[in-house]
Amino acid sequence: DVKVTQSSRYLVKRTGEKVFLECVQDMDHENMFWYRQDPGLGLRLIYFSYDVKMKEKGDIPEGYSVSREKKERFSLILESASTNQTSMYLCASRPGQGTFYGYTFGSGTRLTVV
Amino acid sequence: AQRVTQPEKLLSVFKGAPVELKCNYSYSGSPELFWYVQYSRQRLQLLLRHISRESIKGFTADLNKGETSFHLKKPFAQEEDSAMYYCALRKGSSNTGKLIFGQGTTLQVKP
């Protein structure tokens, strides 16, 4: 009963490539988030979206952009991949209304930029 | 600025020993705090929330506003508790709030 699906578990890309990381949720959640997870740094918020076609920068947006054309899909784009973007990327979603119950996370995409 | 600090990268204990994973925060508003856990090869998942005042898998966490802490405790560690633990703070309203995470602590429970 997978709720948040990230399309790739592992990716290897070359420096300078444009990279798309896809995330789909089937819970009709309004809010979606992209984090990167690095040892010793925890999870850092890259971008988030409160609704379709809406996006806001998180704490480390440089070098990234996002797209949310449909409610269930939130894409993270690395315009020109660099080696310092090698990381684990986590997508999460949550409902937009009511009590804050926390996020549902995807299983992550481990991206290596060579 | 809002911040969550987990001072220990690694905490190693023997099975049956008490466990305390430390979390300190800085936040000017009324904080809402969470503990998340990531077992090996599994997704990050919510362990507990401070407003629920619940015990999950034997873990508890009490919000201490005076010390700005939200330490995670368990009286008797089990090997299956070995995992990465993250403390998180909600920033913003309940509808639009974002989570700020600490650096994470790896708990290793030895047999």
PDB file of C-alpha atoms in Angstrom:
ATOM      1  CA  ASP A   1       0.000   0.000   0.000  1.00  0.00           C
ATOM      2  CA  VAL A   2       2.595   2.509  -1.153  1.00  0.00           C
ATOM      3  CA  LYS A   3       1.368   6.084  -0.671  1.00  0.00           C
ATOM      4  CA  VAL A   4       4.280   8.251  -1.857  1.00  0.00           C
ATOM      5  CA  THR A   5       6.229   6.870  -4.776  1.00  0.00           C
ATOM      6  CA  GLN A   6       9.554   8.139  -6.038  1.00  0.00           C
ATOM      7  CA  SER A   7      10.164   6.884  -9.522  1.00  0.00           C
ATOM      8  CA  SER A   8      13.828   5.964  -9.156  1.00  0.00           C
ATOM      9  CA  ARG A   9      15.637   4.387  -6.223  1.00  0.00           C
ATOM     10  CA  TYR A  10      19.100   5.010  -7.666  1.00  0.00           C
ATOM     11  CA  LEU A  11      20.286   7.433 -10.335  1.00  0.00           C
ATOM     12  CA  VAL A  12      23.724   8.158 -11.741  1.00  0.00           C
ATOM     13  CA  LYS A  13      24.071  11.305 -13.815  1.00  0.00           C
ATOM     14  CA  ARG A  14      26.907  13.270 -15.334  1.00  0.00           C
ATOM     15  CA  THR A  15      27.907  16.776 -14.356  1.00  0.00           C
ATOM     16  CA  GLY A  16      25.940  19.318 -16.348  1.00  0.00           C
ATOM     17  CA  GLU A  17      23.005  17.042 -17.131  1.00  0.00           C
ATOM     18  CA  LYS A  18      19.453  18.136 -16.487  1.00  0.00           C
ATOM     19  CA  VAL A  19      17.932  15.736 -13.983  1.00  0.00           C
ATOM     20  CA  PHE A  20      14.298  15.097 -13.140  1.00  0.00           C
ATOM     21  CA  LEU A  21      13.242  13.438  -9.898  1.00  0.00           C
ATOM     22  CA  GLU A  22       9.608  12.422  -9.830  1.00  0.00           C
ATOM     23  CA  CYS A  23       7.283  11.984  -6.882  1.00  0.00           C
ATOM     24  CA  VAL A  24       3.662  10.824  -6.951  1.00  0.00           C
ATOM     25  CA  GLN A  25       1.242  10.524  -4.045  1.00  0.00           C
ATOM     26  CA  ASP A  26      -2.140   8.823  -4.056  1.00  0.00           C
ATOM     27  CA  MET A  27      -3.611  10.364  -0.908  1.00  0.00           C
ATOM     28  CA  ASP A  28      -5.014  13.538  -2.463  1.00  0.00           C
ATOM     29  CA  HIS A  29      -2.677  15.629  -0.322  1.00  0.00           C
ATOM     30  CA  GLU A  30      -2.382  19.343  -1.014  1.00  0.00           C
ATOM     31  CA  ASN A  31       1.116  19.824   0.357  1.00  0.00           C
ATOM     32  CA  MET A  32       4.226  18.246  -1.071  1.00  0.00           C
ATOM     33  CA  PHE A  33       7.900  18.680  -0.151  1.00  0.00           C
ATOM     34  CA  TRP A  34      11.374  17.869  -1.389  1.00  0.00           C
ATOM     35  CA  TYR A  35      14.213  17.345   1.071  1.00  0.00           C
ATOM     36  CA  ARG A  36      17.769  16.213   0.690  1.00  0.00           C
ATOM     37  CA  GLN A  37      19.259  13.961   3.322  1.00  0.00           C
ATOM     38  CA  ASP A  38      22.975  14.100   4.036  1.00  0.00           C
ATOM     39  CA  PRO A  39      24.944  12.474   6.885  1.00  0.00           C
ATOM     40  CA  GLY A  40      25.577  14.915   9.691  1.00  0.00           C
ATOM     41  CA  LEU A  41      23.264  17.519   8.166  1.00  0.00           C
ATOM     42  CA  GLY A  42      19.920  15.799   8.537  1.00  0.00           C
ATOM     43  CA  LEU A  43      17.081  16.685   6.202  1.00  0.00           C
ATOM     44  CA  ARG A  44      17.116  20.076   4.537  1.00  0.00           C
ATOM     45  CA  LEU A  45      14.101  21.494   2.727  1.00  0.00           C
ATOM     46  CA  ILE A  46      14.667  22.336  -0.929  1.00  0.00           C
ATOM     47  CA  TYR A  47      11.205  23.329  -2.186  1.00  0.00           C
ATOM     48  CA  PHE A  48       7.602  22.806  -1.258  1.00  0.00           C
ATOM     49  CA  SER A  49       4.176  23.234  -2.770  1.00  0.00           C
ATOM     50  CA  TYR A  50       0.834  23.983  -1.122  1.00  0.00           C
ATOM     51  CA  ASP A  51      -1.261  23.415  -4.203  1.00  0.00           C
ATOM     52  CA  VAL A  52      -1.157  22.814  -7.927  1.00  0.00           C
ATOM     53  CA  LYS A  53       1.103  25.298  -9.727  1.00  0.00           C
ATOM     54  CA  MET A  54       2.167  26.802  -6.411  1.00  0.00           C
ATOM     55  CA  LYS A  55       5.715  26.514  -5.130  1.00  0.00           C
ATOM     56  CA  GLU A  56       7.891  28.097  -2.506  1.00  0.00           C
ATOM     57  CA  LYS A  57      11.582  27.973  -1.818  1.00  0.00           C
ATOM     58  CA  GLY A  58      12.839  26.098   1.150  1.00  0.00           C
ATOM     59  CA  ASP A  59      16.176  26.536   2.878  1.00  0.00           C
ATOM     60  CA  ILE A  60      18.482  25.340   0.073  1.00  0.00           C
ATOM     61  CA  PRO A  61      16.795  26.028  -3.302  1.00  0.00           C
ATOM     62  CA  GLU A  62      19.918  27.034  -5.211  1.00  0.00           C
ATOM     63  CA  GLY A  63      20.513  24.835  -8.238  1.00  0.00           C
ATOM     64  CA  TYR A  64      17.021  23.326  -8.082  1.00  0.00           C
ATOM     65  CA  SER A  65      13.571  24.049  -9.446  1.00  0.00           C
ATOM     66  CA  VAL A  66      10.241  22.268  -9.135  1.00  0.00           C
ATOM     67  CA  SER A  67       7.082  21.639 -11.080  1.00  0.00           C
ATOM     68  CA  ARG A  68       3.600  20.808  -9.876  1.00  0.00           C
ATOM     69  CA  GLU A  69       1.175  20.611 -12.768  1.00  0.00           C
ATOM     70  CA  LYS A  70      -1.080  18.014 -11.149  1.00  0.00           C
ATOM     71  CA  LYS A  71      -2.019  17.596  -7.526  1.00  0.00           C
ATOM     72  CA  GLU A  72      -0.546  14.131  -7.210  1.00  0.00           C
ATOM     73  CA  ARG A  73       2.837  14.827  -8.828  1.00  0.00           C
ATOM     74  CA  PHE A  74       5.713  16.987  -7.637  1.00  0.00           C
ATOM     75  CA  SER A  75       8.896  17.023  -9.683  1.00  0.00           C
ATOM     76  CA  LEU A  76      12.329  18.194  -8.601  1.00  0.00           C
ATOM     77  CA  ILE A  77      14.592  19.461 -11.366  1.00  0.00           C
ATOM     78  CA  LEU A  78      18.338  19.884 -11.253  1.00  0.00           C
ATOM     79  CA  GLU A  79      18.968  22.306 -14.088  1.00  0.00           C
ATOM     80  CA  SER A  80      22.654  21.460 -14.425  1.00  0.00           C
ATOM     81  CA  ALA A  81      23.732  18.711 -12.078  1.00  0.00           C
ATOM     82  CA  SER A  82      26.876  19.185 -10.054  1.00  0.00           C
ATOM     83  CA  THR A  83      28.833  16.799  -7.856  1.00  0.00           C
ATOM     84  CA  ASN A  84      27.761  18.636  -4.699  1.00  0.00           C
ATOM     85  CA  GLN A  85      24.193  17.605  -5.487  1.00  0.00           C
ATOM     86  CA  THR A  86      25.087  13.967  -4.906  1.00  0.00           C
ATOM     87  CA  SER A  87      22.690  13.045  -2.115  1.00  0.00           C
ATOM     88  CA  MET A  88      19.594  11.155  -1.023  1.00  0.00           C
ATOM     89  CA  TYR A  89      16.443  13.010  -2.049  1.00  0.00           C
ATOM     90  CA  LEU A  90      13.231  12.503  -0.118  1.00  0.00           C
ATOM     91  CA  CYS A  91       9.756  13.494  -1.195  1.00  0.00           C
ATOM     92  CA  ALA A  92       6.949  13.917   1.338  1.00  0.00           C
ATOM     93  CA  SER A  93       3.315  14.909   1.374  1.00  0.00           C
ATOM     94  CA  ARG A  94       0.651  15.856   3.890  1.00  0.00           C
ATOM     95  CA  PRO A  95      -2.944  17.075   3.911  1.00  0.00           C
ATOM     96  CA  GLY A  96      -3.435  20.824   3.731  1.00  0.00           C
ATOM     97  CA  GLN A  97      -6.266  21.046   6.218  1.00  0.00           C
ATOM     98  CA  GLY A  98      -6.731  20.289   9.858  1.00  0.00           C
ATOM     99  CA  THR A  99      -4.387  19.078  12.527  1.00  0.00           C
ATOM    100  CA  PHE A 100      -0.777  18.647  11.572  1.00  0.00           C
ATOM    101  CA  TYR A 101      -0.309  14.893  11.541  1.00  0.00           C
ATOM    102  CA  GLY A 102       3.126  14.900  10.042  1.00  0.00           C
ATOM    103  CA  TYR A 103       4.429  13.850   6.687  1.00  0.00           C
ATOM    104  CA  THR A 104       4.276  10.681   4.641  1.00  0.00           C
ATOM    105  CA  PHE A 105       7.648  10.076   3.031  1.00  0.00           C
ATOM    106  CA  GLY A 106       8.708   8.304  -0.118  1.00  0.00           C
ATOM    107  CA  SER A 107      11.474   5.725  -0.086  1.00  0.00           C
ATOM    108  CA  GLY A 108      14.010   8.169  -1.497  1.00  0.00           C
ATOM    109  CA  THR A 109      16.139   8.567  -4.608  1.00  0.00           C
ATOM    110  CA  ARG A 110      19.879   8.240  -4.195  1.00  0.00           C
ATOM    111  CA  LEU A 111      21.442  10.480  -6.819  1.00  0.00           C
ATOM    112  CA  THR A 112      25.111  10.284  -7.717  1.00  0.00           C
ATOM    113  CA  VAL A 113      26.546  12.975  -9.972  1.00  0.00           C
ATOM    114  CA  VAL A 114      29.859  12.021 -11.570  1.00  0.00           C
TER     115      VAL A 114
ATOM    116  CA  ALA B   1      16.139  31.565  13.810  1.00  0.00           C
ATOM    117  CA  GLN B   2      14.338  28.278  14.153  1.00  0.00           C
ATOM    118  CA  ARG B   3      16.711  25.430  14.719  1.00  0.00           C
ATOM    119  CA  VAL B   4      16.747  21.843  15.896  1.00  0.00           C
ATOM    120  CA  THR B   5      19.924  20.401  17.361  1.00  0.00           C
ATOM    121  CA  GLN B   6      20.712  16.765  18.009  1.00  0.00           C
ATOM    122  CA  PRO B   7      24.142  16.819  19.620  1.00  0.00           C
ATOM    123  CA  GLU B   8      24.964  13.125  19.218  1.00  0.00           C
ATOM    124  CA  LYS B   9      25.670  11.619  15.804  1.00  0.00           C
ATOM    125  CA  LEU B  10      25.893   8.138  17.253  1.00  0.00           C
ATOM    126  CA  LEU B  11      24.547   6.607  20.424  1.00  0.00           C
ATOM    127  CA  SER B  12      25.597   3.057  21.183  1.00  0.00           C
ATOM    128  CA  VAL B  13      24.036   1.087  24.059  1.00  0.00           C
ATOM    129  CA  PHE B  14      23.619  -2.518  25.100  1.00  0.00           C
ATOM    130  CA  LYS B  15      20.304  -4.313  24.917  1.00  0.00           C
ATOM    131  CA  GLY B  16      18.264  -3.650  28.042  1.00  0.00           C
ATOM    132  CA  ALA B  17      20.011  -0.368  28.844  1.00  0.00           C
ATOM    133  CA  PRO B  18      18.108   2.923  29.056  1.00  0.00           C
ATOM    134  CA  VAL B  19      18.214   5.200  26.048  1.00  0.00           C
ATOM    135  CA  GLU B  20      17.973   8.961  25.802  1.00  0.00           C
ATOM    136  CA  LEU B  21      18.290  10.687  22.446  1.00  0.00           C
ATOM    137  CA  LYS B  22      18.759  14.394  22.936  1.00  0.00           C
ATOM    138  CA  CYS B  23      16.973  17.127  21.020  1.00  0.00           C
ATOM    139  CA  ASN B  24      17.105  20.869  21.657  1.00  0.00           C
ATOM    140  CA  TYR B  25      15.264  23.503  19.697  1.00  0.00           C
ATOM    141  CA  SER B  26      15.050  27.240  19.243  1.00  0.00           C
ATOM    142  CA  TYR B  27      11.730  28.716  18.201  1.00  0.00           C
ATOM    143  CA  SER B  28      10.044  31.987  19.070  1.00  0.00           C
ATOM    144  CA  GLY B  29       6.479  30.710  18.802  1.00  0.00           C
ATOM    145  CA  SER B  30       4.603  27.830  20.364  1.00  0.00           C
ATOM    146  CA  PRO B  31       6.543  24.754  19.274  1.00  0.00           C
ATOM    147  CA  GLU B  32       5.168  21.536  17.935  1.00  0.00           C
ATOM    148  CA  LEU B  33       7.733  18.756  17.955  1.00  0.00           C
ATOM    149  CA  PHE B  34       8.049  15.319  16.455  1.00  0.00           C
ATOM    150  CA  TRP B  35      10.362  12.336  16.410  1.00  0.00           C
ATOM    151  CA  TYR B  36      10.850  10.467  13.151  1.00  0.00           C
ATOM    152  CA  VAL B  37      12.628   7.147  12.728  1.00  0.00           C
ATOM    153  CA  GLN B  38      14.267   5.477   9.760  1.00  0.00           C
ATOM    154  CA  TYR B  39      15.029   1.777  10.066  1.00  0.00           C
ATOM    155  CA  SER B  40      17.543   0.213   7.721  1.00  0.00           C
ATOM    156  CA  ARG B  41      16.229   0.150   4.142  1.00  0.00           C
ATOM    157  CA  GLN B  42      12.893   1.620   5.174  1.00  0.00           C
ATOM    158  CA  ARG B  43      11.172   4.948   4.744  1.00  0.00           C
ATOM    159  CA  LEU B  44      11.342   7.727   7.229  1.00  0.00           C
ATOM    160  CA  GLN B  45       8.262   7.457   9.414  1.00  0.00           C
ATOM    161  CA  LEU B  46       6.660   9.331  12.246  1.00  0.00           C
ATOM    162  CA  LEU B  47       7.408   7.875  15.666  1.00  0.00           C
ATOM    163  CA  LEU B  48       5.584  10.282  17.939  1.00  0.00           C
ATOM    164  CA  ARG B  49       4.300  13.841  18.377  1.00  0.00           C
ATOM    165  CA  HIS B  50       4.578  15.844  21.556  1.00  0.00           C
ATOM    166  CA  ILE B  51       0.931  16.957  21.504  1.00  0.00           C
ATOM    167  CA  SER B  52      -0.220  13.348  21.602  1.00  0.00           C
ATOM    168  CA  ARG B  53       1.704  12.584  24.790  1.00  0.00           C
ATOM    169  CA  GLU B  54       1.774   8.974  23.699  1.00  0.00           C
ATOM    170  CA  SER B  55       4.184   6.098  24.072  1.00  0.00           C
ATOM    171  CA  ILE B  56       5.113   4.343  20.860  1.00  0.00           C
ATOM    172  CA  LYS B  57       7.220   1.156  20.884  1.00  0.00           C
ATOM    173  CA  GLY B  58       8.113   2.001  24.474  1.00  0.00           C
ATOM    174  CA  PHE B  59       9.471   5.445  23.554  1.00  0.00           C
ATOM    175  CA  THR B  60       8.295   8.648  25.179  1.00  0.00           C
ATOM    176  CA  ALA B  61       9.295  12.278  24.755  1.00  0.00           C
ATOM    177  CA  ASP B  62       8.376  15.218  26.951  1.00  0.00           C
ATOM    178  CA  LEU B  63       8.485  18.788  25.807  1.00  0.00           C
ATOM    179  CA  ASN B  64      10.422  20.935  28.280  1.00  0.00           C
ATOM    180  CA  LYS B  65       9.848  24.538  27.312  1.00  0.00           C
ATOM    181  CA  GLY B  66      12.133  25.856  30.016  1.00  0.00           C
ATOM    182  CA  GLU B  67      15.090  23.895  28.687  1.00  0.00           C
ATOM    183  CA  THR B  68      13.807  24.002  25.078  1.00  0.00           C
ATOM    184  CA  SER B  69      14.268  20.263  24.834  1.00  0.00           C
ATOM    185  CA  PHE B  70      12.348  17.270  23.533  1.00  0.00           C
ATOM    186  CA  HIS B  71      14.465  14.264  24.431  1.00  0.00           C
ATOM    187  CA  LEU B  72      13.405  10.786  23.348  1.00  0.00           C
ATOM    188  CA  LYS B  73      13.588   8.118  26.029  1.00  0.00           C
ATOM    189  CA  LYS B  74      13.140   4.406  26.419  1.00  0.00           C
ATOM    190  CA  PRO B  75      13.819   2.545  29.655  1.00  0.00           C
ATOM    191  CA  PHE B  76      15.033  -0.722  28.079  1.00  0.00           C
ATOM    192  CA  ALA B  77      16.532  -0.674  24.576  1.00  0.00           C
ATOM    193  CA  GLN B  78      15.887  -3.527  22.166  1.00  0.00           C
ATOM    194  CA  GLU B  79      18.024  -4.544  19.188  1.00  0.00           C
ATOM    195  CA  GLU B  80      15.159  -3.693  16.848  1.00  0.00           C
ATOM    196  CA  ASP B  81      15.364  -0.079  18.025  1.00  0.00           C
ATOM    197  CA  SER B  82      18.591   0.324  16.062  1.00  0.00           C
ATOM    198  CA  ALA B  83      17.838   3.051  13.511  1.00  0.00           C
ATOM    199  CA  MET B  84      18.369   6.687  12.597  1.00  0.00           C
ATOM    200  CA  TYR B  85      16.258   9.075  14.657  1.00  0.00           C
ATOM    201  CA  TYR B  86      15.378  12.628  13.686  1.00  0.00           C
ATOM    202  CA  CYS B  87      13.849  15.302  15.850  1.00  0.00           C
ATOM    203  CA  ALA B  88      11.699  17.814  13.956  1.00  0.00           C
ATOM    204  CA  LEU B  89      10.009  21.126  14.685  1.00  0.00           C
ATOM    205  CA  ARG B  90       6.940  22.415  12.875  1.00  0.00           C
ATOM    206  CA  LYS B  91       7.434  25.944  11.649  1.00  0.00           C
ATOM    207  CA  GLY B  92       4.251  27.789  10.771  1.00  0.00           C
ATOM    208  CA  SER B  93       0.559  27.039  11.052  1.00  0.00           C
ATOM    209  CA  SER B  94      -1.024  23.610  11.211  1.00  0.00           C
ATOM    210  CA  ASN B  95      -2.274  23.983   7.628  1.00  0.00           C
ATOM    211  CA  THR B  96       0.861  25.293   5.985  1.00  0.00           C
ATOM    212  CA  GLY B  97       3.606  24.454   8.418  1.00  0.00           C
ATOM    213  CA  LYS B  98       6.918  22.973   7.382  1.00  0.00           C
ATOM    214  CA  LEU B  99       9.141  20.631   9.317  1.00  0.00           C
ATOM    215  CA  ILE B 100      12.661  21.589  10.283  1.00  0.00           C
ATOM    216  CA  PHE B 101      14.784  18.552  11.075  1.00  0.00           C
ATOM    217  CA  GLY B 102      17.776  18.042  13.278  1.00  0.00           C
ATOM    218  CA  GLN B 103      20.974  16.404  12.124  1.00  0.00           C
ATOM    219  CA  GLY B 104      19.870  12.946  13.194  1.00  0.00           C
ATOM    220  CA  THR B 105      21.221  10.438  15.711  1.00  0.00           C
ATOM    221  CA  THR B 106      22.057   6.865  14.861  1.00  0.00           C
ATOM    222  CA  LEU B 107      21.048   4.537  17.663  1.00  0.00           C
ATOM    223  CA  GLN B 108      22.962   1.293  17.788  1.00  0.00           C
ATOM    224  CA  VAL B 109      21.715  -1.320  20.239  1.00  0.00           C
ATOM    225  CA  LYS B 110      24.252  -4.074  20.803  1.00  0.00           C
ATOM    226  CA  PRO B 111      23.270  -7.578  21.903  1.00  0.00           C
TER     227      PRO B 111
END
